[in-house]
């Protein structure tokens, strides 16, 4: 049997506390797990005395991000491990909620997704609303691998700061894509 490094839970806990992480998940994500984590998130936000509209936006952003990851993994035919998600909800020093989610994607999809996020990041609230309405009128392309259109715009509209996306090189022609919204 391979010797696994012991995980220092105390150090991990201190890291979570220092970074004000309310919720963290890493692994395969099913529809029922999205729902269970969502319920836990609602409880955390309530216990944290989050303003009801902020709590709704945090929850909606979490749902949109995790469902996008599930849909992407399903369209790409990824197994549970390949379709794993990393999700973190934290508070920043100004009291905003940071909702971050990431997953492995095909490198060929990385630039497209990064481009979409970068495009939205420079738009103000009025332009985002116009883009949302424009996207609503467009016919949906069910074959599109990166279906992150309307949902991504909606997240950008809820975010108090421009969306941030990062791509990290991985193996087998894949990249790790992460998205961050500030609510």
CSV table of N, CA and C in Angstrom, one decimal:
chain,number,residue,atom,x,y,z
A,1,UNK,N,0.8,-1.2,0.0
A,1,UNK,CA,0.0,0.0,0.0
A,1,UNK,C,0.9,1.3,0.0
A,2,UNK,N,0.5,2.2,-0.8
A,2,UNK,CA,1.2,3.5,-0.9
A,2,UNK,C,1.1,4.3,0.3
A,3,UNK,N,2.1,4.9,0.8
A,3,UNK,CA,2.1,5.8,1.9
A,3,UNK,C,1.5,7.1,1.6
A,4,UNK,N,0.4,7.4,2.1
A,4,UNK,CA,-0.3,8.7,1.8
A,4,UNK,C,0.2,9.7,2.9
A,5,UNK,N,0.5,10.9,2.4
A,5,UNK,CA,0.8,12.0,3.4
A,5,UNK,C,-0.3,12.3,4.3
A,6,UNK,N,0.0,12.5,5.5
A,6,UNK,CA,-1.1,12.8,6.5
A,6,UNK,C,-1.5,14.2,6.2
A,7,UNK,N,-2.8,14.4,6.2
A,7,UNK,CA,-3.4,15.8,6.0
A,7,UNK,C,-3.4,16.5,7.3
A,8,UNK,N,-2.8,17.6,7.4
A,8,UNK,CA,-2.8,18.4,8.6
A,8,UNK,C,-4.1,19.2,8.7
A,9,UNK,N,-5.1,18.6,9.3
A,9,UNK,CA,-6.4,19.3,9.3
A,9,UNK,C,-6.4,20.6,10.1
A,10,UNK,N,-5.6,20.7,11.1
A,10,UNK,CA,-5.5,21.9,11.9
A,10,UNK,C,-5.0,23.1,11.0
A,11,UNK,N,-4.0,22.8,10.2
A,11,UNK,CA,-3.4,23.8,9.3
A,11,UNK,C,-4.5,24.2,8.2
A,12,UNK,N,-5.2,23.2,7.7
A,12,UNK,CA,-6.2,23.4,6.7
A,12,UNK,C,-7.3,24.2,7.3
A,13,UNK,N,-7.7,23.9,8.5
A,13,UNK,CA,-8.7,24.7,9.2
A,13,UNK,C,-8.3,26.1,9.4
A,14,UNK,N,-7.0,26.3,9.8
A,14,UNK,CA,-6.5,27.7,10.0
A,14,UNK,C,-6.5,28.5,8.7
A,15,UNK,N,-6.2,27.8,7.6
A,15,UNK,CA,-6.2,28.4,6.3
A,15,UNK,C,-7.6,28.8,6.0
A,16,UNK,N,-8.6,27.9,6.2
A,16,UNK,CA,-10.0,28.2,5.9
A,16,UNK,C,-10.5,29.4,6.8
A,17,UNK,N,-10.1,29.4,8.0
A,17,UNK,CA,-10.5,30.5,8.9
A,17,UNK,C,-9.9,31.9,8.5
A,18,UNK,N,-8.6,31.8,8.2
A,18,UNK,CA,-7.9,33.0,7.8
A,18,UNK,C,-8.5,33.6,6.6
A,19,UNK,N,-8.9,32.8,5.7
A,19,UNK,CA,-9.5,33.2,4.4
A,19,UNK,C,-11.0,33.3,4.4
A,20,UNK,N,-11.6,33.2,5.6
A,20,UNK,CA,-13.0,33.4,5.8
A,20,UNK,C,-13.8,32.5,4.9
A,21,UNK,N,-13.4,31.2,4.8
A,21,UNK,CA,-14.1,30.3,3.9
A,21,UNK,C,-15.2,29.7,4.7
A,22,UNK,N,-16.5,29.9,4.1
A,22,UNK,CA,-17.7,29.3,4.8
A,22,UNK,C,-17.9,27.9,4.3
A,23,UNK,N,-17.6,27.7,3.1
A,23,UNK,CA,-18.0,26.4,2.5
A,23,UNK,C,-16.9,26.0,1.5
A,24,UNK,N,-16.5,24.7,1.4
A,24,UNK,CA,-15.5,24.3,0.5
A,24,UNK,C,-15.9,22.9,0.1
A,25,UNK,N,-15.8,22.6,-1.2
A,25,UNK,CA,-16.1,21.2,-1.7
A,25,UNK,C,-15.2,20.9,-2.8
A,26,UNK,N,-14.7,19.7,-2.9
A,26,UNK,CA,-13.8,19.2,-4.0
A,26,UNK,C,-14.1,17.8,-4.2
A,27,UNK,N,-14.6,17.5,-5.5
A,27,UNK,CA,-14.9,16.1,-5.8
A,27,UNK,C,-16.0,16.0,-6.8
A,28,UNK,N,-16.4,14.7,-7.2
A,28,UNK,CA,-17.5,14.5,-8.1
A,28,UNK,C,-18.7,15.2,-7.6
A,29,UNK,N,-19.5,15.8,-8.5
A,29,UNK,CA,-20.7,16.5,-8.0
A,29,UNK,C,-21.9,16.1,-8.8
A,30,UNK,N,-22.9,15.5,-8.1
A,30,UNK,CA,-24.1,15.1,-8.7
A,30,UNK,C,-25.2,16.1,-8.4
A,31,UNK,N,-26.4,15.9,-9.1
A,31,UNK,CA,-27.5,16.9,-8.9
A,31,UNK,C,-27.9,16.9,-7.4
A,32,UNK,N,-28.0,15.8,-6.8
A,32,UNK,CA,-28.4,15.7,-5.4
A,32,UNK,C,-27.4,16.4,-4.5
A,33,UNK,N,-26.1,16.2,-4.8
A,33,UNK,CA,-25.0,16.8,-4.0
A,33,UNK,C,-25.1,18.4,-4.1
A,34,UNK,N,-25.3,18.8,-5.4
A,34,UNK,CA,-25.5,20.3,-5.6
A,34,UNK,C,-26.6,20.8,-4.7
A,35,UNK,N,-27.7,20.1,-4.6
A,35,UNK,CA,-28.8,20.4,-3.8
A,35,UNK,C,-28.5,20.4,-2.3
A,36,UNK,N,-27.8,19.4,-1.8
A,36,UNK,CA,-27.4,19.3,-0.4
A,36,UNK,C,-26.5,20.4,0.0
A,37,UNK,N,-25.5,20.6,-0.8
A,37,UNK,CA,-24.5,21.7,-0.5
A,37,UNK,C,-25.2,23.1,-0.6
A,38,UNK,N,-26.2,23.2,-1.5
A,38,UNK,CA,-27.0,24.4,-1.6
A,38,UNK,C,-27.8,24.7,-0.3
A,39,UNK,N,-28.3,23.6,0.3
A,39,UNK,CA,-29.1,23.7,1.5
A,39,UNK,C,-28.1,24.1,2.6
A,40,UNK,N,-26.9,23.5,2.7
A,40,UNK,CA,-25.9,23.9,3.7
A,40,UNK,C,-25.5,25.4,3.5
A,41,UNK,N,-25.4,25.8,2.3
A,41,UNK,CA,-25.0,27.2,2.0
A,41,UNK,C,-26.1,28.1,2.5
A,42,UNK,N,-27.3,27.8,2.2
A,42,UNK,CA,-28.4,28.6,2.7
A,42,UNK,C,-28.4,28.8,4.2
A,43,UNK,N,-28.1,27.7,4.9
A,43,UNK,CA,-28.0,27.7,6.4
A,43,UNK,C,-26.8,28.5,6.8
A,44,UNK,N,-25.7,28.4,6.2
A,44,UNK,CA,-24.5,29.2,6.5
A,44,UNK,C,-24.8,30.7,6.3
A,45,UNK,N,-25.4,31.0,5.2
A,45,UNK,CA,-25.8,32.4,5.0
A,45,UNK,C,-26.7,33.0,6.0
A,46,UNK,N,-27.7,32.2,6.4
A,46,UNK,CA,-28.6,32.6,7.4
A,46,UNK,C,-27.9,32.8,8.8
A,47,UNK,N,-27.0,31.9,9.1
A,47,UNK,CA,-26.2,32.0,10.4
A,47,UNK,C,-25.3,33.2,10.3
A,48,UNK,N,-24.9,33.5,9.1
A,48,UNK,CA,-23.9,34.6,8.9
A,48,UNK,C,-24.7,36.0,8.8
A,49,UNK,N,-26.0,35.9,9.0
A,49,UNK,CA,-26.9,37.1,8.9
A,49,UNK,C,-26.7,37.8,7.6
A,50,UNK,N,-26.6,37.1,6.5
A,50,UNK,CA,-26.5,37.7,5.2
A,50,UNK,C,-27.8,38.4,4.8
A,51,UNK,N,-27.7,39.5,4.2
A,51,UNK,CA,-28.9,40.2,3.7
A,51,UNK,C,-29.7,39.3,2.8
A,52,UNK,N,-31.0,39.2,2.9
A,52,UNK,CA,-31.8,38.2,2.0
A,52,UNK,C,-31.5,38.3,0.5
A,53,UNK,N,-31.3,39.5,0.0
A,53,UNK,CA,-31.1,39.6,-1.5
A,53,UNK,C,-29.6,39.1,-1.8
A,54,UNK,N,-28.7,39.4,-0.9
A,54,UNK,CA,-27.3,38.9,-1.1
A,54,UNK,C,-27.3,37.4,-1.0
A,55,UNK,N,-28.0,36.8,0.0
A,55,UNK,CA,-28.1,35.4,0.2
A,55,UNK,C,-28.7,34.7,-1.1
A,56,UNK,N,-29.7,35.3,-1.7
A,56,UNK,CA,-30.3,34.8,-2.9
A,56,UNK,C,-29.3,34.8,-4.1
A,57,UNK,N,-28.6,35.9,-4.2
A,57,UNK,CA,-27.6,36.0,-5.3
A,57,UNK,C,-26.4,35.1,-5.1
A,58,UNK,N,-26.0,34.9,-3.9
A,58,UNK,CA,-24.9,33.9,-3.6
A,58,UNK,C,-25.4,32.5,-4.0
A,59,UNK,N,-26.6,32.2,-3.5
A,59,UNK,CA,-27.2,30.8,-3.8
A,59,UNK,C,-27.3,30.6,-5.3
A,60,UNK,N,-27.9,31.6,-6.0
A,60,UNK,CA,-28.1,31.5,-7.4
A,60,UNK,C,-26.8,31.4,-8.2
A,61,UNK,N,-25.8,32.1,-7.8
A,61,UNK,CA,-24.5,32.0,-8.4
A,61,UNK,C,-23.9,30.7,-8.2
A,62,UNK,N,-24.0,30.2,-7.0
A,62,UNK,CA,-23.5,28.8,-6.7
A,62,UNK,C,-24.2,27.8,-7.6
A,63,UNK,N,-25.5,27.8,-7.6
A,63,UNK,CA,-26.3,26.9,-8.4
A,63,UNK,C,-25.8,27.0,-9.9
A,64,UNK,N,-25.8,28.2,-10.4
A,64,UNK,CA,-25.4,28.4,-11.8
A,64,UNK,C,-24.0,27.8,-12.1
A,65,UNK,N,-23.1,28.1,-11.3
A,65,UNK,CA,-21.7,27.6,-11.5
A,65,UNK,C,-21.6,26.1,-11.5
A,66,UNK,N,-22.2,25.5,-10.5
A,66,UNK,CA,-22.1,24.1,-10.3
A,66,UNK,C,-22.9,23.3,-11.4
A,67,UNK,N,-24.1,23.9,-11.8
A,67,UNK,CA,-24.8,23.2,-12.9
A,67,UNK,C,-24.1,23.4,-14.2
A,68,UNK,N,-23.4,24.5,-14.4
A,68,UNK,CA,-22.6,24.6,-15.6
A,68,UNK,C,-21.5,23.6,-15.7
A,69,UNK,N,-20.9,23.3,-14.5
A,69,UNK,CA,-19.8,22.3,-14.5
A,69,UNK,C,-20.4,20.9,-14.8
A,70,UNK,N,-21.6,20.6,-14.2
A,70,UNK,CA,-22.2,19.3,-14.5
A,70,UNK,C,-22.6,19.1,-15.9
A,71,UNK,N,-23.2,20.2,-16.5
A,71,UNK,CA,-23.6,20.1,-17.9
A,71,UNK,C,-22.4,20.0,-18.8
A,72,UNK,N,-21.3,20.7,-18.5
A,72,UNK,CA,-20.1,20.6,-19.3
A,72,UNK,C,-19.6,19.2,-19.3
A,73,UNK,N,-19.5,18.6,-18.1
A,73,UNK,CA,-18.9,17.3,-17.9
A,73,UNK,C,-19.8,16.2,-18.7
A,74,UNK,N,-21.1,16.4,-18.6
A,74,UNK,CA,-22.0,15.5,-19.3
A,74,UNK,C,-21.8,15.6,-20.8
A,75,UNK,N,-21.8,16.8,-21.3
A,75,UNK,CA,-21.6,17.0,-22.8
A,75,UNK,C,-20.3,16.5,-23.3
A,76,UNK,N,-19.3,16.5,-22.5
A,76,UNK,CA,-17.9,16.0,-22.8
A,76,UNK,C,-17.8,14.5,-22.6
A,77,UNK,N,-18.8,13.9,-21.9
A,77,UNK,CA,-18.7,12.5,-21.6
A,77,UNK,C,-17.7,12.2,-20.5
A,78,UNK,N,-17.4,13.1,-19.7
A,78,UNK,CA,-16.5,12.9,-18.6
A,78,UNK,C,-17.0,11.9,-17.6
A,79,UNK,N,-16.1,11.1,-16.9
A,79,UNK,CA,-16.6,10.3,-15.8
A,79,UNK,C,-16.6,11.1,-14.6
A,80,UNK,N,-17.0,10.5,-13.4
A,80,UNK,CA,-17.2,11.3,-12.2
A,80,UNK,C,-15.9,12.0,-11.8
A,81,UNK,N,-14.8,11.4,-11.9
A,81,UNK,CA,-13.5,12.0,-11.5
A,81,UNK,C,-13.2,13.2,-12.4
A,82,UNK,N,-13.3,12.9,-13.7
A,82,UNK,CA,-13.0,14.0,-14.7
A,82,UNK,C,-13.9,15.2,-14.6
A,83,UNK,N,-15.2,14.9,-14.1
A,83,UNK,CA,-16.2,15.9,-14.0
A,83,UNK,C,-16.2,16.6,-12.6
A,84,UNK,N,-15.2,16.3,-11.8
A,84,UNK,CA,-15.1,16.9,-10.5
A,84,UNK,C,-15.1,18.4,-10.5
A,85,UNK,N,-15.7,18.9,-9.4
A,85,UNK,CA,-15.7,20.4,-9.2
A,85,UNK,C,-15.0,20.8,-7.9
A,86,UNK,N,-14.5,21.9,-7.9
A,86,UNK,CA,-13.9,22.6,-6.7
A,86,UNK,C,-14.7,23.8,-6.5
A,87,UNK,N,-15.4,23.9,-5.3
A,87,UNK,CA,-16.2,25.1,-5.1
A,87,UNK,C,-15.9,25.7,-3.7
A,88,UNK,N,-15.8,27.0,-3.7
A,88,UNK,CA,-15.4,27.7,-2.4
A,88,UNK,C,-16.3,28.9,-2.3
A,89,UNK,N,-16.9,29.1,-1.1
A,89,UNK,CA,-17.7,30.3,-0.8
A,89,UNK,C,-17.0,30.9,0.4
A,90,UNK,N,-16.6,32.2,0.3
A,90,UNK,CA,-15.9,32.8,1.4
A,90,UNK,C,-16.4,34.3,1.5
A,91,UNK,N,-15.9,35.0,2.5
A,91,UNK,CA,-16.2,36.4,2.7
A,91,UNK,C,-14.9,37.1,2.5
A,92,UNK,N,-15.0,38.3,1.9
A,92,UNK,CA,-13.8,39.1,1.9
A,92,UNK,C,-13.8,40.1,3.0
A,93,UNK,N,-12.7,40.9,3.1
A,93,UNK,CA,-12.6,41.8,4.3
A,93,UNK,C,-13.7,42.9,4.3
A,94,UNK,N,-14.3,43.2,3.1
A,94,UNK,CA,-15.3,44.2,3.0
A,94,UNK,C,-16.7,43.6,3.2
A,95,UNK,N,-16.8,42.3,3.5
A,95,UNK,CA,-18.1,41.7,3.8
A,95,UNK,C,-18.8,41.1,2.6
A,96,UNK,N,-18.2,41.2,1.4
A,96,UNK,CA,-18.8,40.6,0.2
A,96,UNK,C,-18.6,39.1,0.3
A,97,UNK,N,-19.4,38.4,-0.4
A,97,UNK,CA,-19.2,36.9,-0.6
A,97,UNK,C,-18.5,36.6,-1.9
A,98,UNK,N,-17.5,35.8,-1.8
A,98,UNK,CA,-16.8,35.3,-2.9
A,98,UNK,C,-17.3,33.9,-3.3
A,99,UNK,N,-17.8,33.8,-4.5
A,99,UNK,CA,-18.2,32.4,-4.9
A,99,UNK,C,-17.3,32.0,-6.1
A,100,UNK,N,-16.6,30.9,-5.9
A,100,UNK,CA,-15.6,30.4,-6.8
A,100,UNK,C,-15.9,29.0,-7.1
A,101,UNK,N,-15.8,28.6,-8.4
A,101,UNK,CA,-16.0,27.2,-8.8
A,101,UNK,C,-15.0,27.0,-9.9
A,102,UNK,N,-14.5,25.7,-10.0
A,102,UNK,CA,-13.6,25.4,-11.0
A,102,UNK,C,-13.7,23.9,-11.4
A,103,UNK,N,-13.3,23.6,-12.6
A,103,UNK,CA,-13.3,22.2,-13.1
A,103,UNK,C,-12.3,22.1,-14.3
A,104,UNK,N,-12.1,20.8,-14.6
A,104,UNK,CA,-11.2,20.5,-15.7
A,104,UNK,C,-12.0,20.7,-17.0
A,105,UNK,N,-11.4,21.3,-18.0
A,105,UNK,CA,-12.0,21.5,-19.3
A,105,UNK,C,-11.0,21.2,-20.4
A,106,UNK,N,-11.5,21.0,-21.6
A,106,UNK,CA,-10.6,20.7,-22.7
A,106,UNK,C,-9.9,22.0,-23.0
A,107,UNK,N,-8.6,21.9,-23.3
A,107,UNK,CA,-7.8,23.2,-23.5
A,107,UNK,C,-8.5,24.0,-24.7
A,108,UNK,N,-9.1,23.3,-25.6
A,108,UNK,CA,-9.7,24.0,-26.8
A,108,UNK,C,-10.9,24.9,-26.4
A,109,UNK,N,-11.5,24.6,-25.2
A,109,UNK,CA,-12.6,25.4,-24.7
A,109,UNK,C,-12.1,26.5,-23.8
A,110,UNK,N,-10.9,26.4,-23.3
A,110,UNK,CA,-10.4,27.4,-22.3
A,110,UNK,C,-10.4,28.8,-22.8
A,111,UNK,N,-9.8,29.0,-24.0
A,111,UNK,CA,-9.7,30.4,-24.6
A,111,UNK,C,-11.1,31.0,-24.8
A,112,UNK,N,-12.0,30.1,-25.3
A,112,UNK,CA,-13.4,30.6,-25.5
A,112,UNK,C,-14.0,31.1,-24.2
A,113,UNK,N,-13.9,30.2,-23.2
A,113,UNK,CA,-14.5,30.6,-21.9
A,113,UNK,C,-13.8,31.9,-21.3
A,114,UNK,N,-12.5,31.9,-21.3
A,114,UNK,CA,-11.8,33.0,-20.8
A,114,UNK,C,-12.2,34.3,-21.6
A,115,UNK,N,-12.3,34.2,-22.9
A,115,UNK,CA,-12.8,35.3,-23.7
A,115,UNK,C,-14.1,35.8,-23.3
A,116,UNK,N,-15.1,34.9,-23.1
A,116,UNK,CA,-16.4,35.3,-22.7
A,116,UNK,C,-16.4,36.0,-21.4
A,117,UNK,N,-15.6,35.5,-20.4
A,117,UNK,CA,-15.5,36.2,-19.1
A,117,UNK,C,-14.9,37.6,-19.2
A,118,UNK,N,-13.8,37.6,-20.0
A,118,UNK,CA,-13.1,38.9,-20.2
A,118,UNK,C,-14.0,39.9,-20.8
A,119,UNK,N,-14.8,39.5,-21.8
A,119,UNK,CA,-15.7,40.4,-22.5
A,119,UNK,C,-16.7,40.9,-21.5
A,120,UNK,N,-17.3,40.1,-20.7
A,120,UNK,CA,-18.3,40.6,-19.7
A,120,UNK,C,-17.7,41.4,-18.6
A,121,UNK,N,-16.4,41.2,-18.3
A,121,UNK,CA,-15.7,41.9,-17.2
A,121,UNK,C,-15.6,43.4,-17.4
A,122,UNK,N,-15.6,43.8,-18.7
A,122,UNK,CA,-15.4,45.2,-19.0
A,122,UNK,C,-16.8,46.0,-19.1
A,123,UNK,N,-17.9,45.2,-19.0
A,123,UNK,CA,-19.2,45.9,-19.2
A,123,UNK,C,-19.7,46.4,-17.9
A,124,UNK,N,-20.4,47.5,-17.9
A,124,UNK,CA,-21.0,48.0,-16.7
A,124,UNK,C,-22.4,47.4,-16.6
A,125,UNK,N,-23.2,47.7,-15.5
A,125,UNK,CA,-24.5,47.1,-15.2
A,125,UNK,C,-25.5,47.3,-16.4
A,126,UNK,N,-25.5,48.5,-17.0
A,126,UNK,CA,-26.4,48.8,-18.1
A,126,UNK,C,-26.1,47.9,-19.3
A,127,UNK,N,-24.8,47.9,-19.6
A,127,UNK,CA,-24.4,47.0,-20.8
A,127,UNK,C,-24.6,45.6,-20.5
A,128,UNK,N,-24.5,45.1,-19.3
A,128,UNK,CA,-24.7,43.7,-18.9
A,128,UNK,C,-26.2,43.4,-19.1
A,129,UNK,N,-27.1,44.3,-18.7
A,129,UNK,CA,-28.5,44.1,-18.8
A,129,UNK,C,-28.9,44.0,-20.3
A,130,UNK,N,-28.3,44.9,-21.1
A,130,UNK,CA,-28.6,44.9,-22.5
A,130,UNK,C,-28.1,43.6,-23.1
A,131,UNK,N,-26.9,43.1,-22.7
A,131,UNK,CA,-26.3,41.8,-23.2
A,131,UNK,C,-27.2,40.7,-22.9
A,132,UNK,N,-27.8,40.7,-21.6
A,132,UNK,CA,-28.7,39.7,-21.1
A,132,UNK,C,-29.9,39.6,-22.0
A,133,UNK,N,-30.5,40.8,-22.2
A,133,UNK,CA,-31.7,40.8,-23.1
A,133,UNK,C,-31.5,40.3,-24.5
A,134,UNK,N,-30.3,40.7,-25.0
A,134,UNK,CA,-29.9,40.3,-26.4
A,134,UNK,C,-29.8,38.8,-26.4
A,135,UNK,N,-29.1,38.2,-25.4
A,135,UNK,CA,-28.9,36.8,-25.3
A,135,UNK,C,-30.2,36.0,-25.2
A,136,UNK,N,-31.2,36.6,-24.5
A,136,UNK,CA,-32.5,36.0,-24.3
A,136,UNK,C,-33.2,35.9,-25.6
A,137,UNK,N,-33.0,36.8,-26.5
A,137,UNK,CA,-33.7,36.8,-27.8
A,137,UNK,C,-33.0,35.8,-28.8
A,138,UNK,N,-31.8,35.4,-28.5
A,138,UNK,CA,-31.1,34.5,-29.5
A,138,UNK,C,-31.6,33.1,-29.3
A,139,UNK,N,-31.7,32.4,-30.5
A,139,UNK,CA,-32.1,31.0,-30.4
A,139,UNK,C,-31.0,30.2,-29.6
A,140,UNK,N,-31.4,29.2,-28.8
A,140,UNK,CA,-30.5,28.4,-28.1
A,140,UNK,C,-29.8,27.4,-28.9
A,141,UNK,N,-28.5,27.2,-28.8
A,141,UNK,CA,-27.8,26.2,-29.6
A,141,UNK,C,-27.6,25.0,-28.6
A,142,UNK,N,-28.4,24.0,-28.7
A,142,UNK,CA,-28.3,22.9,-27.8
A,142,UNK,C,-27.0,22.1,-28.0
A,143,UNK,N,-26.4,22.2,-29.2
A,143,UNK,CA,-25.1,21.5,-29.5
A,143,UNK,C,-23.9,22.2,-29.0
A,144,UNK,N,-24.0,23.4,-28.5
A,144,UNK,CA,-22.8,24.1,-28.1
A,144,UNK,C,-22.2,23.5,-26.8
A,145,UNK,N,-20.9,23.2,-26.9
A,145,UNK,CA,-20.3,22.6,-25.7
A,145,UNK,C,-20.2,23.5,-24.6
A,146,UNK,N,-19.9,24.8,-24.8
A,146,UNK,CA,-19.8,25.8,-23.8
A,146,UNK,C,-21.1,26.6,-23.8
A,147,UNK,N,-22.1,26.0,-23.1
A,147,UNK,CA,-23.4,26.6,-23.0
A,147,UNK,C,-23.5,27.8,-22.1
A,148,UNK,N,-22.4,28.2,-21.5
A,148,UNK,CA,-22.3,29.3,-20.5
A,148,UNK,C,-22.5,30.6,-21.2
A,149,UNK,N,-23.8,30.9,-21.5
A,149,UNK,CA,-24.1,32.2,-22.1
A,149,UNK,C,-24.9,33.1,-21.2
A,150,UNK,N,-26.2,32.8,-21.1
A,150,UNK,CA,-27.1,33.5,-20.3
A,150,UNK,C,-26.8,33.4,-18.8
A,151,UNK,N,-26.4,32.2,-18.4
A,151,UNK,CA,-26.1,32.0,-17.0
A,151,UNK,C,-24.9,32.8,-16.6
A,152,UNK,N,-23.9,32.9,-17.4
A,152,UNK,CA,-22.6,33.6,-17.2
A,152,UNK,C,-22.9,35.1,-17.1
A,153,UNK,N,-23.8,35.6,-18.0
A,153,UNK,CA,-24.2,37.0,-18.0
A,153,UNK,C,-24.9,37.3,-16.7
A,154,UNK,N,-25.8,36.4,-16.3
A,154,UNK,CA,-26.6,36.6,-15.1
A,154,UNK,C,-25.6,36.7,-13.9
A,155,UNK,N,-24.6,35.8,-13.8
A,155,UNK,CA,-23.6,35.9,-12.7
A,155,UNK,C,-22.9,37.2,-12.7
A,156,UNK,N,-22.5,37.7,-13.9
A,156,UNK,CA,-21.8,39.0,-14.1
A,156,UNK,C,-22.7,40.1,-13.6
A,157,UNK,N,-24.0,40.0,-13.8
A,157,UNK,CA,-25.0,41.0,-13.4
A,157,UNK,C,-25.1,41.1,-11.9
A,158,UNK,N,-25.0,39.9,-11.2
A,158,UNK,CA,-25.1,39.8,-9.8
A,158,UNK,C,-23.8,40.3,-9.1
A,159,UNK,N,-22.7,40.1,-9.8
A,159,UNK,CA,-21.4,40.4,-9.2
A,159,UNK,C,-21.1,41.8,-8.9
A,160,UNK,N,-20.6,42.1,-7.7
A,160,UNK,CA,-20.3,43.5,-7.4
A,160,UNK,C,-19.0,44.0,-8.0
A,161,UNK,N,-18.2,43.1,-8.5
A,161,UNK,CA,-16.9,43.4,-9.2
A,161,UNK,C,-16.9,42.6,-10.5
A,162,UNK,N,-16.0,42.9,-11.4
A,162,UNK,CA,-15.9,42.2,-12.6
A,162,UNK,C,-15.6,40.7,-12.4
A,163,UNK,N,-16.2,39.8,-13.1
A,163,UNK,CA,-15.9,38.4,-13.0
A,163,UNK,C,-14.4,38.2,-13.3
A,164,UNK,N,-13.9,37.2,-12.6
A,164,UNK,CA,-12.5,36.8,-12.9
A,164,UNK,C,-12.4,35.3,-13.3
A,165,UNK,N,-11.7,35.0,-14.3
A,165,UNK,CA,-11.5,33.6,-14.7
A,165,UNK,C,-10.0,33.3,-14.8
A,166,UNK,N,-9.6,32.1,-14.4
A,166,UNK,CA,-8.3,31.7,-14.5
A,166,UNK,C,-8.2,30.3,-15.2
A,167,UNK,N,-7.2,30.2,-16.0
A,167,UNK,CA,-6.9,28.9,-16.6
A,167,UNK,C,-5.5,28.4,-16.1
A,168,UNK,N,-5.5,27.2,-15.7
A,168,UNK,CA,-4.2,26.6,-15.2
A,168,UNK,C,-4.0,25.3,-16.1
A,169,UNK,N,-2.8,25.2,-16.6
A,169,UNK,CA,-2.5,24.0,-17.4
A,169,UNK,C,-2.6,22.7,-16.6
A,170,UNK,N,-3.2,21.7,-17.2
A,170,UNK,CA,-3.3,20.4,-16.6
A,170,UNK,C,-2.7,19.4,-17.6
A,171,UNK,N,-3.1,18.1,-17.4
A,171,UNK,CA,-2.6,17.1,-18.3
A,171,UNK,C,-3.6,16.7,-19.3
A,172,UNK,N,-3.2,15.9,-20.3
A,172,UNK,CA,-4.0,15.3,-21.3
A,172,UNK,C,-4.8,16.3,-22.1
A,173,UNK,N,-4.2,17.4,-22.5
A,173,UNK,CA,-4.9,18.4,-23.3
A,173,UNK,C,-6.0,19.2,-22.6
A,174,UNK,N,-5.9,19.2,-21.3
A,174,UNK,CA,-6.9,19.9,-20.5
A,174,UNK,C,-6.3,21.0,-19.7
A,175,UNK,N,-7.3,21.9,-19.2
A,175,UNK,CA,-6.9,23.0,-18.4
A,175,UNK,C,-7.9,23.0,-17.2
A,176,UNK,N,-7.5,23.6,-16.1
A,176,UNK,CA,-8.4,23.8,-15.0
A,176,UNK,C,-8.9,25.2,-15.1
A,177,UNK,N,-10.2,25.3,-15.3
A,177,UNK,CA,-10.9,26.6,-15.4
A,177,UNK,C,-11.5,27.0,-14.1
A,178,UNK,N,-11.3,28.2,-13.6
A,178,UNK,CA,-11.9,28.7,-12.4
A,178,UNK,C,-12.6,30.0,-12.6
A,179,UNK,N,-13.7,30.2,-12.0
A,179,UNK,CA,-14.5,31.4,-12.2
A,179,UNK,C,-14.8,32.0,-10.8
A,180,UNK,N,-14.7,33.3,-10.6
A,180,UNK,CA,-14.9,34.0,-9.3
A,180,UNK,C,-15.8,35.1,-9.5
A,181,UNK,N,-16.8,35.2,-8.6
A,181,UNK,CA,-17.8,36.3,-8.6
A,181,UNK,C,-17.8,36.8,-7.2
A,182,UNK,N,-18.0,38.1,-7.1
A,182,UNK,CA,-18.1,38.8,-5.8
A,182,UNK,C,-19.5,39.3,-5.6
A,183,UNK,N,-20.2,38.8,-4.6
A,183,UNK,CA,-21.6,39.2,-4.4
A,183,UNK,C,-21.7,40.0,-3.1
